[in-house]
Short mmCIF file of C-alpha atoms in Angstrom, two decimals:
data_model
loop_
_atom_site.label_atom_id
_atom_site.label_comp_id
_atom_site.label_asym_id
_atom_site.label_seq_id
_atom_site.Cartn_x
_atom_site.Cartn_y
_atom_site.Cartn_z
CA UNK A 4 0.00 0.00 0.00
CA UNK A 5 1.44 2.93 -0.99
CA UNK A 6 0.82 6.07 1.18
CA UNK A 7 1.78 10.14 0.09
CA UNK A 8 1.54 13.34 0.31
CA UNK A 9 -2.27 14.61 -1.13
CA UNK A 10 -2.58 16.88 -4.08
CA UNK A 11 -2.22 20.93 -3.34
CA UNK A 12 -1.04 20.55 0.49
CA UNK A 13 -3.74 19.22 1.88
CA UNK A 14 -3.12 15.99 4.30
CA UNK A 15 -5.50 13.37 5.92
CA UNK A 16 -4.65 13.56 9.65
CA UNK A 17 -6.01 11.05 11.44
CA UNK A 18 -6.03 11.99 15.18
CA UNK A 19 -6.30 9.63 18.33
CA UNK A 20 -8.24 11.48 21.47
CA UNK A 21 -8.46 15.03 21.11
CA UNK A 22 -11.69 15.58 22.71
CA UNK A 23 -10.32 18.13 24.84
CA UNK A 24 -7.83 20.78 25.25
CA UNK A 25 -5.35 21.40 23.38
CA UNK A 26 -6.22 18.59 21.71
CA UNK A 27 -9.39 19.86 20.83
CA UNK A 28 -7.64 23.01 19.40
CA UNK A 29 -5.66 21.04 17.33
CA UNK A 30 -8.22 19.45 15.34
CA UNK A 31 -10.23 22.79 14.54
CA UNK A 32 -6.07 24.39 13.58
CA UNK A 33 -5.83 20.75 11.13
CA UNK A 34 -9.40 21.92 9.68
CA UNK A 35 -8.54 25.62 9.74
CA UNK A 36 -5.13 24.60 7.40
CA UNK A 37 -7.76 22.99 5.01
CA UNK A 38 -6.37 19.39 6.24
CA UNK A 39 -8.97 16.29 5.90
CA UNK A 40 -9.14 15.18 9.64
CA UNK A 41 -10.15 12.10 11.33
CA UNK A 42 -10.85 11.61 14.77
CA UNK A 43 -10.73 7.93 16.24
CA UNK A 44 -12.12 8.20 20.14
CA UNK A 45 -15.35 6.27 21.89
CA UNK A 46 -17.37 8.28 21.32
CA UNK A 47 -17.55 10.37 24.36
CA UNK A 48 -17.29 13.56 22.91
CA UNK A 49 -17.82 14.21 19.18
CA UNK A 50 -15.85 16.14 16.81
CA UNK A 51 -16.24 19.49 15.03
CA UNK A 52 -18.68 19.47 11.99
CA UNK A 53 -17.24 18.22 8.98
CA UNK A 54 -14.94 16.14 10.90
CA UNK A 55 -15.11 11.92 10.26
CA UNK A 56 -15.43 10.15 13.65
CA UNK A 57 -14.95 6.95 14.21
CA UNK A 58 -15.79 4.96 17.70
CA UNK A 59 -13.97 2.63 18.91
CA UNK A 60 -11.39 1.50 21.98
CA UNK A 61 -8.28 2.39 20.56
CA UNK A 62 -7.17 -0.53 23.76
CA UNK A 63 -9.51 -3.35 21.06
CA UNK A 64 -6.98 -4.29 18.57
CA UNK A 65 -9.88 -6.16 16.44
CA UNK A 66 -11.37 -3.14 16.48
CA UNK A 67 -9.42 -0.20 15.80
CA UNK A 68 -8.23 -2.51 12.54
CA UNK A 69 -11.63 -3.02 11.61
CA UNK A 70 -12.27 0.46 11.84
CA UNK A 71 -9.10 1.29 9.97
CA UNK A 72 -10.31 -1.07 7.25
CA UNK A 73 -9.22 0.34 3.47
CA UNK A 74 -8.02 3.73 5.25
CA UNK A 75 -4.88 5.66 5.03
CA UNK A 76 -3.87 8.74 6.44
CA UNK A 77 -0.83 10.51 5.77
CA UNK A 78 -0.08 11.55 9.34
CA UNK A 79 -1.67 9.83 12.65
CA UNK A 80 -0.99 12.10 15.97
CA UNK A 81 -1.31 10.00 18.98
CA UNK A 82 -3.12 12.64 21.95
CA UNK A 83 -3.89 9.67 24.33
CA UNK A 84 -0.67 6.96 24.22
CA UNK A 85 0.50 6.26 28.41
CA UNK A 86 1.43 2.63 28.02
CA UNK A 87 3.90 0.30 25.89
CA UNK A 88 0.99 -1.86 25.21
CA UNK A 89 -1.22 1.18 23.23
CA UNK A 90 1.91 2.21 21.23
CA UNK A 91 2.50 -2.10 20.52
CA UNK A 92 -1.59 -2.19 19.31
CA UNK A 93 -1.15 1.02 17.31
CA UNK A 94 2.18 0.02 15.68
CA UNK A 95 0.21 -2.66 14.47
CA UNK A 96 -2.62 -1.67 13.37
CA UNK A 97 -1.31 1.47 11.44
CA UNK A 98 1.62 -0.18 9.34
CA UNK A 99 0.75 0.77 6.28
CA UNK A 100 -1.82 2.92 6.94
CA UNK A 101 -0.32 5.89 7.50
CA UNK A 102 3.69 7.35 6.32
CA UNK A 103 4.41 9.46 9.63
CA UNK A 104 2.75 9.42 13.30
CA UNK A 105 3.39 11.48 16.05
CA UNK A 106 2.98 11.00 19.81
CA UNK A 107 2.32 13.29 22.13
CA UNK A 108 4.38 13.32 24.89
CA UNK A 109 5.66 15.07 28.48
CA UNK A 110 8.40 16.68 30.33
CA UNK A 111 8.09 14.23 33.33
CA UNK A 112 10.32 11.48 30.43
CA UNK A 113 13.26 13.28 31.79
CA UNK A 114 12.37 13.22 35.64
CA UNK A 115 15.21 11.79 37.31
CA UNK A 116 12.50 11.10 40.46
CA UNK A 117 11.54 8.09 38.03
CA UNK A 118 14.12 6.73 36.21
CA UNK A 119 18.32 5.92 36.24
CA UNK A 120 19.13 8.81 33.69
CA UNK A 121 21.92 10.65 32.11
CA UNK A 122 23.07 13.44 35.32
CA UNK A 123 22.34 17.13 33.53
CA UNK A 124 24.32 19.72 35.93
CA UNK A 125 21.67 21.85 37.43
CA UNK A 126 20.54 24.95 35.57
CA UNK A 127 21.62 23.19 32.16
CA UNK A 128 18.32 23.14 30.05
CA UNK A 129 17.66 19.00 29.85
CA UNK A 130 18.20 17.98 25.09
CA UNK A 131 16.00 15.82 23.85
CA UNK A 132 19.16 12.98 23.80
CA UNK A 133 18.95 12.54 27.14
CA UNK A 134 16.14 9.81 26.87
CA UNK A 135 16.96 8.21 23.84
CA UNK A 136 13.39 6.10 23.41
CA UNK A 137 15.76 3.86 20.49
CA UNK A 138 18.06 2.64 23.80
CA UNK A 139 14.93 2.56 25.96
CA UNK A 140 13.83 -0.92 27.86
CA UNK A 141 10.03 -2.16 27.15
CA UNK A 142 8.29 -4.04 29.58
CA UNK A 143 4.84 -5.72 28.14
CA UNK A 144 4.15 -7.35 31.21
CA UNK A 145 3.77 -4.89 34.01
CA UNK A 146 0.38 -4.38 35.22
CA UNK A 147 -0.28 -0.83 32.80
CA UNK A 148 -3.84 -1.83 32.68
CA UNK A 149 -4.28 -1.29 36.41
CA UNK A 150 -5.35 2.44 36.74
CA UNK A 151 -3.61 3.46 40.00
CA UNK A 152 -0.03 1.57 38.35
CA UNK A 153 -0.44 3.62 35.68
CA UNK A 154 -1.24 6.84 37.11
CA UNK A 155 1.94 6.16 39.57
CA UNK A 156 4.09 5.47 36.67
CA UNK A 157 3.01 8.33 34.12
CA UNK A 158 6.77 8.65 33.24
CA UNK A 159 7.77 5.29 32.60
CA UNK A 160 4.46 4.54 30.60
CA UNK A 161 5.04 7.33 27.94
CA UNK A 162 9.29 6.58 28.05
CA UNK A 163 8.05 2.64 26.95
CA UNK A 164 5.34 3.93 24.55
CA UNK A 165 8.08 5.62 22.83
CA UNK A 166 10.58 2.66 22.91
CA UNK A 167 7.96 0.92 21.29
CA UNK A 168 7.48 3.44 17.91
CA UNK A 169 11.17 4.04 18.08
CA UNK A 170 11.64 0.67 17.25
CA UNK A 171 8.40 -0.75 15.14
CA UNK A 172 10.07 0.96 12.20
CA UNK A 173 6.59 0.65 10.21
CA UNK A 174 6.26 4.81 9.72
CA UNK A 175 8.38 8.18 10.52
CA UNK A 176 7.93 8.70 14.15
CA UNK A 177 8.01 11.75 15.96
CA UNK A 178 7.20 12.44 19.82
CA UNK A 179 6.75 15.80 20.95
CA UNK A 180 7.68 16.28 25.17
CA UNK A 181 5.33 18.65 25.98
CA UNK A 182 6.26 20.96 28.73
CA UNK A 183 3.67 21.72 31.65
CA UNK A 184 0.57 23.12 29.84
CA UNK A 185 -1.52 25.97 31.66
CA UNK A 186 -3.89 28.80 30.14
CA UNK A 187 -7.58 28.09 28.79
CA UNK A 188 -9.17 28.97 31.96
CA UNK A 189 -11.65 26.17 32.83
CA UNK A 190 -10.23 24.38 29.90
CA UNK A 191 -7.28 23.64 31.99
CA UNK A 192 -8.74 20.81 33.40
CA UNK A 193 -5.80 19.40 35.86
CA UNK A 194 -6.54 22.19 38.09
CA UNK A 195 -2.82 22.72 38.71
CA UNK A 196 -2.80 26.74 38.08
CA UNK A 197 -6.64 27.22 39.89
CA UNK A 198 -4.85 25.27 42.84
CA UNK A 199 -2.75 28.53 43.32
CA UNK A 200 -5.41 30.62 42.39
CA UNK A 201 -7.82 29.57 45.28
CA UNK A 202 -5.06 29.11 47.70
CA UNK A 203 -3.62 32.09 48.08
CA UNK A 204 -6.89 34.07 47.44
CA UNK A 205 -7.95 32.17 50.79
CA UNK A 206 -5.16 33.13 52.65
CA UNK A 207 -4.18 29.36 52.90
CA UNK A 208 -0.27 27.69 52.74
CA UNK A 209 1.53 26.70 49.41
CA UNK A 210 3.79 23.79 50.20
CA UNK A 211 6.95 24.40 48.38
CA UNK A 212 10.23 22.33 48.83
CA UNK A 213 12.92 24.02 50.63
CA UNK A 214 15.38 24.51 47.52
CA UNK A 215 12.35 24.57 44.58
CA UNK A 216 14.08 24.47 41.43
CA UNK A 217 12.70 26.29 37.84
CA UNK A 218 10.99 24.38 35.25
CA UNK A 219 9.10 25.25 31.97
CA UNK A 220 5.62 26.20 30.75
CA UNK A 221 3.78 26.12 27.47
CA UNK A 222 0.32 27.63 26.81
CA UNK A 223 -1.87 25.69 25.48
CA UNK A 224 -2.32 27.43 21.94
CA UNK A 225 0.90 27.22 21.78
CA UNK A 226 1.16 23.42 22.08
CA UNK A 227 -1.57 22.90 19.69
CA UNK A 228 0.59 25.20 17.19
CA UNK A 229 3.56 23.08 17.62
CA UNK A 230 1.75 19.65 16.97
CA UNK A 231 0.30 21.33 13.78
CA UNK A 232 3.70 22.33 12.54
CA UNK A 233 4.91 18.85 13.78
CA UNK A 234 2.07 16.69 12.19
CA UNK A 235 3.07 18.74 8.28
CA UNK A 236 6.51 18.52 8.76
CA UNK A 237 9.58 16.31 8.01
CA UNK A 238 11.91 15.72 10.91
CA UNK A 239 11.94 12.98 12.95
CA UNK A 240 12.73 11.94 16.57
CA UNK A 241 11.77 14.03 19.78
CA UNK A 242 11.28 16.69 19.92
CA UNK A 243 11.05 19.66 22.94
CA UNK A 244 7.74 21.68 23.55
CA UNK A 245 7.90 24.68 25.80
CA UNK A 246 7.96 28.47 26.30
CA UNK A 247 10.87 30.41 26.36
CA UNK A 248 11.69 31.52 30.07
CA UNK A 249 12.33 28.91 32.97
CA UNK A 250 10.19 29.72 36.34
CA UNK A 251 9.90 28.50 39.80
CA UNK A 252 7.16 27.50 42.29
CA UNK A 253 7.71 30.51 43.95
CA UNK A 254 7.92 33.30 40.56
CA UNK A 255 4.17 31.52 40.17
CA UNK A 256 3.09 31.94 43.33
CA UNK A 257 3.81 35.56 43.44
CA UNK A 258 2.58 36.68 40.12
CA UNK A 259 -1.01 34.69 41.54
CA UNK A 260 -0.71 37.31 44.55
CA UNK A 261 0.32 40.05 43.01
CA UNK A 262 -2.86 39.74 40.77
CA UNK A 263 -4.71 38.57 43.52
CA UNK A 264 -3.89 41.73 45.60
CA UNK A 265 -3.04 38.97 48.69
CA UNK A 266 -0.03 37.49 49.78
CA UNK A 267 1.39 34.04 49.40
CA UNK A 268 1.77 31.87 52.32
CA UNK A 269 5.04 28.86 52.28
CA UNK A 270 5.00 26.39 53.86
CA UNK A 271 7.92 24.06 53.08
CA UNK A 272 8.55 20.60 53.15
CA UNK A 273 11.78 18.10 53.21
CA UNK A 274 13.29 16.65 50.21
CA UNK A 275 10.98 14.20 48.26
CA UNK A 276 8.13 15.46 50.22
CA UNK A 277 4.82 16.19 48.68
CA UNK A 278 4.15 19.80 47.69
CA UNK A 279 1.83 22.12 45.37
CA UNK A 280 2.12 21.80 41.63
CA UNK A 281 5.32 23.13 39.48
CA UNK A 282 7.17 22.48 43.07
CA UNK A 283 10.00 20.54 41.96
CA UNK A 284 13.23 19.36 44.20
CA UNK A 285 15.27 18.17 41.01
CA UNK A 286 15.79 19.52 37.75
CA UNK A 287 14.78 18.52 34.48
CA UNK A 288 13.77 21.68 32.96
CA UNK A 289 13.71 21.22 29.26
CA UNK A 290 15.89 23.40 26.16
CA UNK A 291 13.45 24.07 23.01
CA UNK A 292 17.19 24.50 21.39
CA UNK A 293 15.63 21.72 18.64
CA UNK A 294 12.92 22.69 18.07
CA UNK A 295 14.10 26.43 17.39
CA UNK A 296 16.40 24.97 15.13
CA UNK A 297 13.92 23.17 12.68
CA UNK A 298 11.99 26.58 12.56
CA UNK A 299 9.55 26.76 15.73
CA UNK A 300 9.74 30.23 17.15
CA UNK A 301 8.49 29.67 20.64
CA UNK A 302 6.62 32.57 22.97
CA UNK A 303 8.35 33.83 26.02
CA UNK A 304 6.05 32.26 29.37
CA UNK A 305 5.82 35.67 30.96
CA UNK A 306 4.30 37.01 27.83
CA UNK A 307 1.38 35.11 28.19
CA UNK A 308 1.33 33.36 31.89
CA UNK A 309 -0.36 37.02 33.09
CA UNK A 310 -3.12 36.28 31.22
CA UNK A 311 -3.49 32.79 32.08
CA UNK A 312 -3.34 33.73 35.66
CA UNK A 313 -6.15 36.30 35.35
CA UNK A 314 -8.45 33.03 33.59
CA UNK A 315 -7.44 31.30 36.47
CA UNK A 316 -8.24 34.30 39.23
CA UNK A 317 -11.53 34.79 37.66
CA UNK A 318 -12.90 31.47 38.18
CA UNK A 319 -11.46 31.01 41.52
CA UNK A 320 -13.50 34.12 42.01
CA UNK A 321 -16.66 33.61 40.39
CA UNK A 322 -19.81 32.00 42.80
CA UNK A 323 -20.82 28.74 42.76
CA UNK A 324 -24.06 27.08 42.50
#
């Protein structure tokens, strides 16, 4: 089966999830570029108008390749891979279906909390080489169909499910390490940044470690840009997603209070200890240094975290029923 490039620019995109967030942006940017999109989810939420849906468990082999059946796609962009086993089903399933797919992936791939990997000095934005999903070890039989093993091993899951595409050889493979994603206002549904908002409008503590160290943002247009220009482009590999500008839990904090008009509370805990969001005792802050070199210009974070802040601070604010 031979798969290429459409006739005057215009690509069929298949994408996996993307029923919310960013994700959701991305399919109305693929439609907005004139692209011929496909959603595959189960049906919870449907697509945009004009959009071809098809239901089904992308976790039923039998039934994602039925649903595939005579299709092909020239690009596949994977919103809702966590596990070695997903990527192993959809390596399958799309050989020869599609020429290129791209994963989305995280920041938490290079958290040394989780994983034996190369030592970055502090301060030193963490490449894209550092986790190498070619080298990476794949483990089929852990228990990644157990909800709580999964959610407790985030980073491992999307590190395998990378291994896996890295090596099934059966398309171009790209995975984009998204950094942490914030603005949308109730879009934002991890409720990392309306944790700040509500806490210090209260009054009430922000754990923090005792030596919190920077990481980076992205807004969430912004991601949904970069998977675009990732999904119609020709590079492979991974490939770093975030804004320009590293920032701590405590540069957060304040610009919530300063907005706020209130004043953030600390309280700090030891080493390893559990703390609010973006509170991080080891580095892995990520350089965009790739990506800016294939022809991504990237935002600066405190361009656009203000706003993001002010979504946040608004909802905090507004009464509930």
């Amino acid at each position: 089966m031979t798969i290429g490039l459409q006739d005057g620019g215009m690509q069929k995109i298949c994408v996996i999830g993307g029923s919310r967030y960013f994700g959701k942006l991305l399919i109305e940017r693929l439609q907005d570029a004139g692209h011929q999109v496909t959603v595959i989810n189960r049906g919870s939420t449907p697509p945009p108008t004009g959009v071809e849906h098809l239901v089904v468990d992308r976790n039923d082999e039998a039934a994602l390749t039925a649903a595939l059946n005579a299709r092909t796609f020239d690009v596949v962009v994977d919103q809702v891979c966590y596990t070695p086993v997903q990527a192993s089903i959809a390596a399958r399933t799309f050989a020869g279906h599609t020429r290129r797919y791209v994963m989305t992936s995280t920041i938490e791939v290079y958290d040394p909390a989780t994983a034996a990997l190369p030592t970055v000095p502090t301060g030193t934005p963490v490449p894209e080489e550092s986790v190498d999903p070619a080298t990476w070890q794949v483990a089929m039989d852990l228990p990644w169909d157990d909800g709580s093993y999964l959610e407790a091993h985030y980073a491992e899951g999307k590190r395998q499910a990378e291994a896996v595409f890295a090596h099934a050889g059966h398309f171009a493979f790209v995975t984009v390490r998204s950094a942490h994603v914030l603005g949308g206002g109730a879009q934002e549904f991890t409720g990392r940044l309306a944790h700040y908002a509500g806490r210090i409008t209260r009054g009430e503590e922000v754990t923090v470690h005792a030596k919190a160290l920077p990481t980076v943002f992205i807004h969430y247009e912004e991601v949904a840009d970069l998977l675009l220009w990732a999904t119609t482009a020709d590079f492979t590999g991974p490939v770093n997603a975030c804004s320009d500008g590293l920032l701590d839990v405590h540069g957060l904090a304040e610009m919530v209070a300063t907005q706020a008009g209130r004043e953030a509370v600390y309280r700090t805990v030891p080493a390893r200890g559990e703390a609010s969001p973006f509170s991080f005792d080891r580095h892995y802050a990520m350089s965009n240094t790739r990506a800016k070199a294939l022809g991504f210009s990237f935002s600066r974070t405190a361009d656009w975290l203000p706003g993001a802040v002010a979504e946040a601070l608004a909802i905090s604010a507004a009464p509930t029923t």
